[in-house]
Amino acid sequence: MSPETVTAPAASPVKTERTQARARAARNRKYLVLASRVALLFAVLGLWEWLARAAVIDPFNFSMPSKIWDQIHTWVVDGTAQGSLWEQIWYTLYEALLGWIIGVVAGVLLGIALGRIRFLADVLGPYIKVLNALPRIVLAPIFLIWFGLGPASKVASAVVLVFFPVFFNAFQGAREVDRNLVANSRILGASNRQVTFQVVIPSATSWIFTSLHVSFGFALIGAIVGEYIGATKGLGLLVAASQGTFNAAGVYAAMAILAVVALLAEGLLTFLEKRLFRWKPAESGADR
Amino acid sequence: MNSQTSPAIELRGASKAFRTPSGALHTAVRDLDLTVGRGEFVAVVGPTGCGKSTTLTLVSGLEEPTEGEVLVAGEPVRGIGDKVGFVFQQDAVFPWRTVLSNVMAGPRFRGVPKAEAKERAREWLARVGLSSFEDRYPHQLSGGMRKRVALAATFVNDPEILLMDEPFSALDVQTRALMSDELLELWAGTGASVVFVTHDLEESIALADKVVVMTAGPATVKEVFEIDLPRPRKVEQVRMEPRFIEIYREIWSSLGEEVRITRERGAVNVA
Ligand SMILES: Nc1ncnc2c1ncn2[C@@H]1O[C@H](COP(=O)(O)OP(=O)(O)OP(=O)(O)O)[C@@H](O)[C@H]1O
Ligand SMILES: [Mg+2]
């Protein structure tokens, strides 16, 4: 049910009661879902802890939640072997963000350009398909050779991972613009440039935004893999270092930190998207 | 003939064929001869799918004829001119712009300063009765309201040639009558030449100087009827007049045949 039914002024006292009951039911359901989620989390963590302590699974390989928590605590309080934890997070975020921005800008520009200019699309299309078919993560070692241990090589791996999904979505978005809208704007007097900037780009934004969500995850992967292969700072290095000292808890702890970082970034994007798409009808019946 | 005396729109033996996905050629209109005088109001009626919308796209310059010539003000049409306004059959408002911004789009595209564009847009929104909705987005409007936004967005450009593709078909009956009267007033004020496509024969007679009946597709002009009802007209009153009914019968006997042909063809295709 849409929120309107809940807040609509009721015509009669009978209705008011029913409306209230419905609101209460909706609220109760929300709490129930939330409580079940928390319970599930604790059940899984508890089971893991118990299995590890009872030595059903090997605690050396699988670690256990309490040890992971201790590891995070140690990192936060005493710092890591490479410096403070915040510095590692910052490095990874910085590389991912820079790679993401470069990849997104390049992807959007090229996608829109190819979507609008038939000739370019016909000429470049096959090459882009070939590049996309490459498993791009194998480029990370090459970037390490080219750009060294510093952030540049990680930024480069993030860029190649981000570019393609963004490019294809922008391209598709520019291609699928409502022909009527383009015709109408041309009749109203829009130049080619105006059609691109005021019709094609706005209608492609929802396509582009879908790819932004996915691609930020890719940027993080690019940065982490780059760091894992060779770096002086970063969460990926933390994973590599923990692995090198057979510290399973360290690997898991770094993963947990990464998950939190990724979720925060995702939340920020969703917030921006809501601000940007005020013109869109609200999704009906979706609670997320 | 110079551009002062030549008719507003002239189609000379114009044909348009589309390539279908299977690669075959589909002729939408063929050998079309049509003249619209300056300041004349011409209504076009014809069976569904016969090629009325296609005819308008030829005049607007959105499409080029495969054969023949299309002249606007004595000049062959090359691309989209700035004299033409086009109200499309399908919804064509910008969903990401507010109502006011939608109506401002035309003047802004043509380089009118923002303040002036806003003023003109507000004027037109008042005329179509949407002043209090200027901050809404199209998805928050009813279908009829969106159509009125489209009308305002077209009129705000002061077109000399007005192409209208079933502009009122989405409106309720009352609004439709109001809008028709409003259109007649506007048209009388601007002296624009109008080509008005409709399925509603009554509407076409009430509005136009000339009703063009098209054949079943591929369309060509079947017959042209002069409407000698006096102006100014009020659409709700004029349709009661005996002469109106007489004209209606006459045109319907011509149009009905084409509608029947189209329907029979459809039945054969389905079978
Ligand atoms: N872009 C296109 N490609 C291929 N065929 C087309 C195209 N546009 C129109 N046609 C075909 O041309 C014919 C005429 O179409 P048109 O839209 O002009 O009809 P219409 O008279 O406006 O019909 P209606 O009254 O239903 O709006 C139809 O058979 C249609 O399928
Ligand atoms: Mg049509």
Coordinates of C-alpha atoms and ligand atoms in Angstrom, one line a residue:
Chain A
M1 CA 0.0 0.0 0.0
S2 CA 1.1 3.5 -0.7
P3 CA 1.8 5.9 2.2
E4 CA -1.2 8.0 1.0
T5 CA -3.7 5.5 2.3
V6 CA -2.1 5.7 5.7
T7 CA -2.1 9.5 6.0
A8 CA -5.3 10.3 4.1
P9 CA -7.9 12.1 6.1
A10 CA -10.5 9.6 7.0
A11 CA -14.1 10.3 6.1
S12 CA -15.7 8.5 9.0
P13 CA -14.7 7.3 12.5
V14 CA -15.0 3.7 11.3
K15 CA -12.5 4.4 8.7
T16 CA -10.1 6.2 11.1
E17 CA -10.0 3.1 13.2
R18 CA -9.3 0.8 10.3
T19 CA -6.7 3.2 9.0
Q20 CA -4.9 3.3 12.3
A21 CA -5.0 -0.5 12.5
R22 CA -3.4 -0.7 9.1
A23 CA -0.7 1.8 10.1
R24 CA 0.0 -0.2 13.2
A25 CA 0.2 -3.4 11.2
A26 CA 2.7 -1.8 8.8
R27 CA 4.8 -0.6 11.7
N28 CA 4.8 -3.9 13.4
R29 CA 5.9 -5.6 10.2
K30 CA 8.8 -3.3 9.9
Y31 CA 10.0 -4.0 13.4
L32 CA 9.6 -7.7 12.8
V33 CA 11.7 -7.6 9.7
L34 CA 14.4 -5.6 11.5
A35 CA 14.5 -7.9 14.5
S36 CA 14.7 -10.9 12.3
R37 CA 17.6 -9.4 10.4
V38 CA 19.6 -8.8 13.6
A39 CA 18.7 -12.2 14.9
L40 CA 20.0 -13.8 11.7
L41 CA 23.2 -11.9 12.0
F42 CA 23.8 -13.0 15.5
A43 CA 22.8 -16.6 14.8
V44 CA 25.4 -16.8 11.9
L45 CA 28.2 -15.2 13.9
G46 CA 27.4 -17.2 17.0
L47 CA 27.4 -20.4 15.0
W48 CA 30.7 -19.5 13.4
E49 CA 32.2 -18.7 16.8
W50 CA 30.9 -21.9 18.4
L51 CA 32.0 -24.1 15.5
A52 CA 35.5 -22.6 15.6
R53 CA 35.8 -22.9 19.4
A54 CA 34.5 -26.5 19.4
A55 CA 37.1 -27.1 16.7
V56 CA 34.6 -28.4 14.2
I57 CA 36.1 -26.0 11.7
D58 CA 39.8 -25.2 11.9
P59 CA 40.1 -21.9 13.7
F60 CA 43.5 -21.3 12.1
N61 CA 42.0 -21.2 8.7
F62 CA 38.5 -20.0 9.4
S63 CA 39.3 -17.7 12.4
M64 CA 36.3 -16.7 14.5
P65 CA 34.3 -13.5 15.0
S66 CA 35.8 -12.7 18.4
K67 CA 39.3 -12.8 16.9
I68 CA 38.3 -10.7 14.0
W69 CA 36.8 -8.2 16.3
D70 CA 40.1 -8.2 18.4
Q71 CA 42.1 -7.6 15.2
I72 CA 39.9 -4.7 14.2
H73 CA 40.3 -3.3 17.7
T74 CA 44.1 -3.6 17.6
W75 CA 44.2 -1.9 14.2
V76 CA 42.1 0.9 15.4
V77 CA 44.0 1.4 18.6
D78 CA 47.6 0.5 17.8
G79 CA 47.6 0.9 14.0
T80 CA 48.8 -1.6 11.5
A81 CA 52.3 -2.7 10.5
Q82 CA 52.1 -0.1 7.6
G83 CA 50.8 2.8 9.7
S84 CA 47.5 3.8 11.1
L85 CA 44.3 2.0 9.9
W86 CA 42.7 5.3 8.8
E87 CA 45.7 5.9 6.5
Q88 CA 45.1 2.5 4.9
I89 CA 41.4 3.2 4.4
W90 CA 42.1 6.6 3.1
Y91 CA 44.6 5.3 0.5
T92 CA 42.3 2.7 -0.8
L93 CA 39.4 5.1 -0.9
Y94 CA 41.5 7.7 -2.6
E95 CA 42.6 5.3 -5.3
A96 CA 39.2 3.9 -5.8
L97 CA 37.5 7.3 -5.9
L98 CA 40.0 8.8 -8.3
G99 CA 39.8 5.8 -10.6
W100 CA 36.1 5.8 -10.4
I101 CA 35.8 9.5 -11.3
I102 CA 38.2 9.2 -14.2
G103 CA 36.5 6.0 -15.4
V104 CA 33.0 7.5 -15.1
V105 CA 33.9 10.8 -16.8
A106 CA 35.6 8.9 -19.7
G107 CA 32.8 6.4 -19.9
V108 CA 30.0 8.9 -19.9
L109 CA 31.8 11.2 -22.4
L110 CA 32.6 8.5 -24.8
G111 CA 29.3 6.7 -24.4
I112 CA 27.3 9.8 -25.1
A113 CA 29.6 10.8 -28.0
L114 CA 29.3 7.4 -29.6
G115 CA 25.6 7.2 -29.0
R116 CA 25.1 10.5 -30.7
I117 CA 27.7 10.3 -33.5
R118 CA 26.9 7.3 -35.7
F119 CA 30.2 7.5 -37.5
L120 CA 32.3 7.2 -34.4
A121 CA 30.2 4.3 -33.2
D122 CA 30.7 2.4 -36.5
V123 CA 34.4 3.0 -36.4
L124 CA 35.2 2.4 -32.7
G125 CA 32.5 -0.2 -31.9
P126 CA 34.4 -3.4 -32.8
Y127 CA 37.5 -2.2 -30.9
I128 CA 35.6 -1.5 -27.8
K129 CA 34.0 -4.9 -28.0
V130 CA 37.4 -6.6 -28.2
L131 CA 38.7 -4.6 -25.2
N132 CA 35.6 -5.4 -23.2
A133 CA 36.1 -9.1 -23.9
L134 CA 39.6 -9.0 -22.3
P135 CA 39.6 -10.1 -18.6
R136 CA 40.7 -6.7 -17.5
I137 CA 41.9 -7.7 -14.1
V138 CA 45.0 -9.3 -15.6
L139 CA 46.0 -5.7 -16.6
A140 CA 46.7 -5.0 -12.9
P141 CA 50.2 -6.5 -13.0
I142 CA 51.0 -4.7 -16.2
F143 CA 50.0 -1.4 -14.6
L144 CA 52.2 -2.2 -11.6
I145 CA 55.1 -2.5 -14.0
W146 CA 54.2 0.7 -15.9
F147 CA 53.3 2.9 -13.0
G148 CA 55.1 1.4 -10.0
L149 CA 54.1 0.7 -6.4
G150 CA 52.4 4.0 -5.8
P151 CA 48.7 4.9 -6.2
A152 CA 48.9 5.4 -10.0
S153 CA 48.8 1.7 -10.8
K154 CA 45.8 1.1 -8.6
V155 CA 44.0 4.1 -10.1
A156 CA 44.6 2.6 -13.5
S157 CA 43.2 -0.8 -12.6
A158 CA 40.1 0.9 -11.1
V159 CA 39.7 3.0 -14.3
V160 CA 39.7 0.1 -16.7
L161 CA 37.2 -1.8 -14.5
V162 CA 34.9 1.2 -14.2
F163 CA 35.0 2.5 -17.7
F164 CA 33.3 -0.3 -19.6
P165 CA 30.0 -0.7 -17.6
V166 CA 29.6 3.1 -17.5
F167 CA 30.4 3.4 -21.2
F168 CA 28.0 0.8 -22.3
N169 CA 25.2 2.2 -20.2
A170 CA 25.8 5.8 -21.3
F171 CA 25.9 4.5 -24.9
Q172 CA 22.7 2.6 -24.5
G173 CA 21.0 5.5 -22.8
A174 CA 22.0 7.9 -25.6
R175 CA 20.7 5.5 -28.1
E176 CA 17.4 4.8 -26.4
V177 CA 16.3 8.4 -26.1
D178 CA 12.6 8.8 -27.0
R179 CA 12.6 9.8 -30.6
N180 CA 9.5 11.9 -30.0
L181 CA 11.3 14.0 -27.5
V182 CA 14.2 14.6 -29.9
A183 CA 11.8 15.5 -32.7
N184 CA 9.9 17.8 -30.4
S185 CA 13.0 19.6 -29.2
R186 CA 14.2 20.1 -32.7
I187 CA 10.9 21.6 -33.8
L188 CA 11.0 23.9 -30.7
G189 CA 14.4 25.1 -32.1
A190 CA 17.1 23.1 -30.4
S191 CA 20.5 22.9 -32.1
N192 CA 22.4 19.6 -32.1
R193 CA 24.4 20.7 -29.1
Q194 CA 21.2 21.6 -27.2
V195 CA 19.7 18.2 -28.1
T196 CA 22.7 16.5 -26.7
F197 CA 23.0 18.5 -23.5
Q198 CA 19.3 19.1 -22.7
V199 CA 17.6 16.1 -24.1
V200 CA 20.0 13.2 -24.6
I201 CA 22.0 13.6 -21.4
P202 CA 19.1 14.1 -19.0
S203 CA 17.3 11.1 -20.4
A204 CA 20.4 9.0 -20.2
T205 CA 21.1 9.9 -16.6
S206 CA 19.0 7.1 -15.2
W207 CA 20.9 4.6 -17.3
I208 CA 24.1 6.1 -16.2
F209 CA 23.2 6.1 -12.6
T210 CA 22.4 2.4 -12.6
S211 CA 26.0 1.8 -13.8
L212 CA 27.4 4.1 -11.1
H213 CA 26.3 1.9 -8.3
V214 CA 27.8 -1.2 -9.8
S215 CA 30.9 0.6 -10.9
F216 CA 31.9 2.0 -7.6
G217 CA 32.2 -1.6 -6.4
F218 CA 34.4 -2.3 -9.4
A219 CA 36.6 0.7 -8.5
L220 CA 37.1 -0.8 -5.0
I221 CA 38.0 -4.1 -6.5
G222 CA 40.5 -2.5 -8.9
A223 CA 42.2 -0.6 -6.1
I224 CA 42.3 -3.6 -3.7
V225 CA 43.6 -6.1 -6.3
G226 CA 46.2 -3.5 -7.3
E227 CA 47.3 -3.1 -3.7
Y228 CA 47.2 -6.8 -3.2
I229 CA 49.7 -7.4 -6.0
G230 CA 52.1 -4.7 -4.8
A231 CA 51.8 -1.5 -2.8
T232 CA 53.1 0.4 0.1
K233 CA 49.8 1.4 1.7
G234 CA 46.1 0.4 1.6
L235 CA 43.6 -2.2 2.7
G236 CA 44.6 -4.6 -0.1
L237 CA 48.1 -4.6 1.3
L238 CA 46.7 -5.3 4.7
V239 CA 45.0 -8.4 3.2
A240 CA 48.3 -9.5 1.5
A241 CA 50.3 -8.8 4.7
S242 CA 47.9 -10.8 6.9
Q243 CA 47.9 -13.6 4.5
G244 CA 51.7 -13.6 4.4
T245 CA 51.8 -14.1 8.2
F246 CA 49.0 -16.7 8.2
N247 CA 46.7 -14.3 10.0
A248 CA 43.2 -15.3 8.9
A249 CA 41.6 -12.9 11.3
G250 CA 43.4 -10.1 9.6
V251 CA 42.1 -11.1 6.1
Y252 CA 38.5 -11.2 7.4
A253 CA 38.9 -8.0 9.4
A254 CA 40.1 -6.1 6.2
M255 CA 37.1 -7.6 4.4
A256 CA 34.7 -6.4 7.0
I257 CA 36.2 -2.9 6.9
L258 CA 35.9 -2.9 3.1
A259 CA 32.3 -4.0 3.3
V260 CA 31.5 -1.0 5.6
V261 CA 33.3 1.4 3.3
A262 CA 31.4 0.1 0.2
L263 CA 28.1 0.3 2.0
L264 CA 28.7 3.9 3.0
A265 CA 29.6 4.9 -0.5
E266 CA 26.5 3.1 -1.9
G267 CA 24.4 5.0 0.6
L268 CA 25.8 8.3 -0.5
L269 CA 25.1 7.5 -4.1
T270 CA 21.5 6.6 -3.4
F271 CA 21.1 9.8 -1.6
L272 CA 22.4 11.8 -4.5
E273 CA 20.3 9.8 -6.9
K274 CA 17.1 10.7 -5.0
R275 CA 18.0 14.4 -5.1
L276 CA 18.7 14.2 -8.8
F277 CA 15.6 12.3 -9.9
R278 CA 12.9 14.3 -8.3
W279 CA 11.2 14.4 -11.7
K280 CA 10.6 10.7 -11.6
P281 CA 7.5 9.1 -10.3
A282 CA 8.1 7.5 -6.9
E283 CA 8.4 3.7 -7.0
S284 CA 5.2 2.3 -5.9
G285 CA 5.1 -0.4 -3.3
A286 CA 8.8 -0.7 -2.9
D287 CA 10.2 -0.6 0.6
R288 CA 13.9 -0.3 0.5
Chain B
M1 CA 6.1 33.5 -57.5
N2 CA 7.8 35.2 -54.6
S3 CA 7.6 34.4 -51.0
Q4 CA 5.0 37.0 -50.2
T5 CA 2.3 35.7 -52.5
S6 CA 3.1 32.0 -52.5
P7 CA 0.9 29.7 -50.4
A8 CA 2.0 28.8 -46.9
I9 CA 2.4 25.1 -47.6
E10 CA 2.5 23.3 -50.9
L11 CA 2.9 19.6 -51.5
R12 CA 3.6 18.6 -55.1
G13 CA 3.4 14.9 -55.9
A14 CA 5.0 14.1 -52.5
S15 CA 5.5 10.5 -51.7
K16 CA 7.2 8.9 -48.7
A17 CA 8.3 5.3 -48.3
F18 CA 9.7 3.8 -45.2
R19 CA 12.0 0.8 -45.1
T20 CA 10.5 -1.8 -42.8
P21 CA 12.6 -4.0 -40.6
S22 CA 12.3 -6.9 -43.1
G23 CA 13.9 -4.6 -45.7
A24 CA 10.9 -4.1 -47.9
L25 CA 9.6 -0.6 -48.8
H26 CA 6.4 0.5 -47.2
T27 CA 4.7 3.5 -48.9
A28 CA 3.0 5.7 -46.3
V29 CA 1.9 8.5 -48.6
R30 CA 1.9 8.7 -52.4
D31 CA 1.6 11.4 -54.9
L32 CA 0.2 13.9 -52.5
D33 CA -0.9 17.3 -53.8
L34 CA -2.1 19.8 -51.2
T35 CA -2.1 23.5 -50.9
V36 CA -2.6 25.5 -47.7
G37 CA -3.1 29.2 -48.2
R38 CA -1.7 31.8 -45.9
G39 CA -3.8 32.1 -42.7
E40 CA -5.9 29.1 -43.8
F41 CA -7.1 26.5 -41.4
V42 CA -7.0 23.1 -43.1
A43 CA -8.3 19.9 -41.3
V44 CA -7.1 16.5 -42.5
V45 CA -9.2 13.4 -41.9
G46 CA -8.6 9.9 -43.0
P47 CA -8.7 6.3 -41.8
T48 CA -6.3 5.3 -39.1
G49 CA -2.8 4.4 -40.3
C50 CA -3.3 6.0 -43.7
G51 CA -0.4 8.4 -43.4
K52 CA -1.7 11.6 -41.9
S53 CA 1.1 11.9 -39.3
T54 CA 3.6 11.2 -42.0
T55 CA 2.3 14.0 -44.1
L56 CA 2.9 16.4 -41.2
T57 CA 6.4 15.2 -40.6
L58 CA 7.1 16.0 -44.3
V59 CA 5.9 19.5 -43.9
S60 CA 7.8 20.0 -40.7
G61 CA 11.1 18.9 -42.3
L62 CA 11.6 16.1 -39.8
E63 CA 11.4 13.7 -42.7
E64 CA 12.2 14.2 -46.4
P65 CA 9.9 13.1 -49.1
T66 CA 11.1 10.1 -51.2
E67 CA 9.7 11.8 -54.3
G68 CA 8.1 15.1 -55.1
E69 CA 8.4 18.4 -53.5
V70 CA 7.4 20.1 -50.2
L71 CA 7.3 23.9 -50.2
V72 CA 6.8 26.2 -47.2
A73 CA 6.3 29.8 -48.1
G74 CA 7.4 29.1 -51.6
E75 CA 10.8 27.6 -50.5
P76 CA 11.6 23.9 -50.6
V77 CA 11.8 22.5 -47.1
R78 CA 15.4 21.7 -46.1
G79 CA 15.5 20.6 -42.5
I80 CA 13.5 22.1 -39.7
G81 CA 12.6 25.8 -40.1
D82 CA 11.9 28.1 -37.2
K83 CA 8.4 29.1 -38.5
V84 CA 6.9 25.7 -37.7
G85 CA 5.2 24.6 -34.6
F86 CA 4.2 20.9 -34.2
V87 CA 1.9 19.4 -31.6
F88 CA 2.6 15.7 -31.6
Q89 CA 0.2 12.9 -31.4
Q90 CA 2.2 11.2 -28.6
D91 CA 3.2 12.8 -25.4
A92 CA 6.4 14.8 -26.0
V93 CA 6.9 16.9 -22.9
F94 CA 10.3 16.7 -21.2
P95 CA 9.7 14.6 -18.1
W96 CA 12.7 16.1 -16.2
R97 CA 11.5 19.7 -16.6
T98 CA 8.8 21.3 -14.6
V99 CA 5.7 22.6 -16.4
L100 CA 7.0 26.2 -16.6
S101 CA 10.4 25.0 -17.7
N102 CA 8.8 22.9 -20.4
V103 CA 7.0 25.9 -21.8
M104 CA 10.1 28.0 -21.6
A105 CA 12.1 25.4 -23.6
G106 CA 11.2 26.7 -27.1
P107 CA 12.2 30.3 -26.5
R108 CA 15.3 29.3 -24.5
F109 CA 16.4 27.0 -27.4
R110 CA 16.0 30.0 -29.7
G111 CA 18.1 32.2 -27.5
V112 CA 15.4 34.4 -25.8
P113 CA 16.7 35.7 -22.5
K114 CA 15.5 33.8 -19.4
A115 CA 13.4 36.5 -17.9
E116 CA 11.5 37.2 -21.1
A117 CA 11.1 33.5 -21.8
K118 CA 9.6 33.0 -18.3
E119 CA 7.2 35.9 -18.8
R120 CA 6.0 34.6 -22.1
A121 CA 5.7 31.0 -20.7
R122 CA 3.6 32.3 -17.8
E123 CA 1.3 34.1 -20.1
W124 CA 0.7 30.9 -22.1
L125 CA 0.3 28.8 -19.0
A126 CA -2.4 31.2 -17.9
R127 CA -4.2 30.8 -21.2
V128 CA -4.3 27.0 -21.0
G129 CA -5.3 27.2 -17.4
L130 CA -2.2 25.7 -15.8
S131 CA -0.8 28.7 -13.9
S132 CA -1.1 27.0 -10.5
F133 CA 0.8 24.0 -11.8
E134 CA 3.9 25.6 -13.1
D135 CA 6.2 23.9 -10.5
R136 CA 4.9 20.4 -11.1
Y137 CA 6.6 17.7 -13.1
P138 CA 4.8 16.1 -16.0
H139 CA 4.3 12.8 -14.2
Q140 CA 2.2 14.7 -11.6
L141 CA -0.2 15.9 -14.2
S142 CA -3.2 14.2 -15.9
G143 CA -3.0 13.3 -19.6
G144 CA -5.1 16.2 -20.6
M145 CA -3.0 18.6 -18.6
R146 CA 0.2 17.3 -20.2
K147 CA -1.4 17.9 -23.6
R148 CA -2.1 21.5 -22.6
V149 CA 1.5 21.9 -21.6
A150 CA 2.4 20.7 -25.0
L151 CA 0.1 23.2 -26.6
A152 CA 1.5 26.1 -24.6
A153 CA 5.0 25.0 -25.4
T154 CA 4.2 25.1 -29.1
F155 CA 2.2 28.4 -29.1
V156 CA 4.8 30.3 -27.1
N157 CA 7.1 30.2 -30.1
D158 CA 4.6 32.1 -32.2
P159 CA 4.7 29.7 -35.2
E160 CA 3.6 30.9 -38.6
I161 CA 2.7 27.3 -39.5
L162 CA 1.0 25.2 -37.0
L163 CA 0.9 21.5 -37.5
M164 CA -1.4 19.7 -35.1
D165 CA -1.6 15.9 -34.9
E166 CA -4.8 15.0 -33.0
P167 CA -3.9 17.5 -30.4
F168 CA -7.2 17.3 -28.5
S169 CA -7.9 13.6 -28.7
A170 CA -6.6 13.0 -25.2
L171 CA -8.8 15.7 -23.6
D172 CA -12.2 15.3 -22.0
V173 CA -15.2 16.6 -24.0
Q174 CA -15.7 19.8 -22.1
T175 CA -12.0 20.9 -22.2
R176 CA -11.9 19.9 -25.8
A177 CA -14.7 22.3 -26.7
L178 CA -13.0 25.1 -24.7
M179 CA -9.6 24.4 -26.3
S180 CA -11.1 24.4 -29.7
D181 CA -12.7 27.8 -29.2
E182 CA -9.4 29.0 -27.7
L183 CA -7.5 27.7 -30.7
L184 CA -9.9 29.5 -33.1
E185 CA -9.4 32.7 -31.2
L186 CA -5.6 32.4 -31.2
W187 CA -5.5 31.5 -34.8
A188 CA -7.6 34.5 -35.7
G189 CA -5.2 36.6 -33.8
T190 CA -1.9 35.3 -35.2
G191 CA -2.9 34.6 -38.8
A192 CA -1.0 31.3 -38.7
S193 CA -1.7 28.7 -41.3
V194 CA -2.9 25.5 -39.7
V195 CA -2.9 21.9 -40.7
F196 CA -5.0 20.0 -38.2
V197 CA -5.2 16.2 -38.2
T198 CA -8.1 14.6 -36.4
H199 CA -10.3 11.6 -36.3
D200 CA -13.2 13.6 -35.2
L201 CA -15.2 14.8 -38.3
E202 CA -17.3 17.2 -36.3
E203 CA -14.2 18.8 -34.9
S204 CA -12.7 19.2 -38.3
I205 CA -15.8 20.9 -39.8
A206 CA -16.3 23.2 -36.8
L207 CA -12.7 24.4 -36.9
A208 CA -11.6 24.4 -40.5
D209 CA -11.9 26.4 -43.8
K210 CA -11.1 23.3 -45.7
V211 CA -11.5 19.6 -44.9
V212 CA -9.2 17.2 -46.7
V213 CA -10.3 13.6 -46.9
M214 CA -7.5 11.1 -47.4
T215 CA -7.8 7.7 -48.9
A216 CA -6.9 4.5 -47.2
G217 CA -3.1 4.0 -47.0
P218 CA -0.9 4.8 -48.8
A219 CA -2.6 8.1 -48.4
T220 CA -3.3 10.6 -51.1
V221 CA -5.9 13.3 -51.2
K222 CA -9.3 12.0 -52.1
E223 CA -11.5 15.0 -51.9
V224 CA -11.3 18.6 -50.5
F225 CA -14.4 20.2 -49.0
E226 CA -14.7 23.9 -48.5
I227 CA -16.5 24.7 -45.3
D228 CA -18.6 27.9 -45.9
L229 CA -19.8 28.3 -42.3
P230 CA -19.4 31.9 -41.2
R231 CA -16.8 33.0 -38.7
P232 CA -16.3 33.7 -35.9
R233 CA -17.6 30.3 -34.8
K234 CA -18.3 28.7 -31.4
V235 CA -17.8 25.0 -31.8
E236 CA -20.7 24.1 -29.5
Q237 CA -23.1 26.3 -31.5
V238 CA -22.0 25.7 -35.0
R239 CA -22.6 22.0 -34.8
M240 CA -26.3 22.6 -34.3
E241 CA -26.7 24.5 -37.6
P242 CA -28.5 22.7 -40.5
R243 CA -25.7 23.6 -42.9
F244 CA -23.2 21.9 -40.6
I245 CA -25.2 18.7 -40.6
E246 CA -25.5 18.9 -44.4
I247 CA -21.7 19.2 -44.8
Y248 CA -21.1 16.4 -42.2
R249 CA -23.2 14.0 -44.3
E250 CA -21.5 14.9 -47.5
I251 CA -18.0 14.4 -46.0
W252 CA -18.9 11.3 -44.2
S253 CA -20.1 9.6 -47.3
S254 CA -16.7 10.2 -48.8
L255 CA -14.7 9.3 -45.7
G256 CA -16.8 6.3 -44.6
E257 CA -15.9 4.4 -47.7
E258 CA -12.1 4.8 -47.0
V259 CA -12.7 3.8 -43.4
R260 CA -14.5 0.7 -44.6
I261 CA -11.7 -0.2 -47.0
T262 CA -9.1 0.1 -44.2
R263 CA -11.2 -2.0 -41.9
E264 CA -11.7 -4.8 -44.4
R265 CA -8.0 -4.8 -45.2
G266 CA -7.2 -5.1 -41.5
A267 CA -9.6 -8.0 -41.3
V268 CA -7.9 -9.7 -44.2
N269 CA -4.5 -9.2 -42.7
V270 CA -5.6 -10.7 -39.4
A271 CA -7.2 -13.7 -41.1
Ligands
LIG1 N1 9.2 5.4 -39.1 C1 8.4 4.5 -39.8 N2 8.9 3.4 -40.3 C2 8.1 2.5 -40.9 N3 6.8 2.7 -41.2 C3 6.2 3.8 -40.7 C4 7.0 4.8 -40.0 N4 6.1 5.8 -39.7 C5 4.9 5.4 -40.1 N5 5.0 4.2 -40.8 C6 3.8 3.5 -41.5 O1 3.2 4.5 -42.3 C7 1.8 4.3 -42.3 C8 1.2 5.7 -42.0 O2 1.5 6.1 -40.6 P1 1.0 7.4 -40.0 O3 1.5 7.5 -38.6 O4 1.3 8.5 -40.9 O5 -0.6 7.1 -39.9 P2 -1.7 8.1 -39.4 O6 -2.6 8.4 -40.6 O7 -1.2 9.2 -38.7 O8 -2.5 7.1 -38.4 P3 -3.3 7.5 -37.1 O9 -4.5 8.2 -37.5 O10 -3.6 6.1 -36.5 O11 -2.4 8.3 -36.2 C9 1.5 3.3 -41.3 O12 1.2 2.1 -42.0 C10 2.8 3.1 -40.5 O13 2.9 1.8 -40.1
MG2 MG -1.1 9.7 -36.7

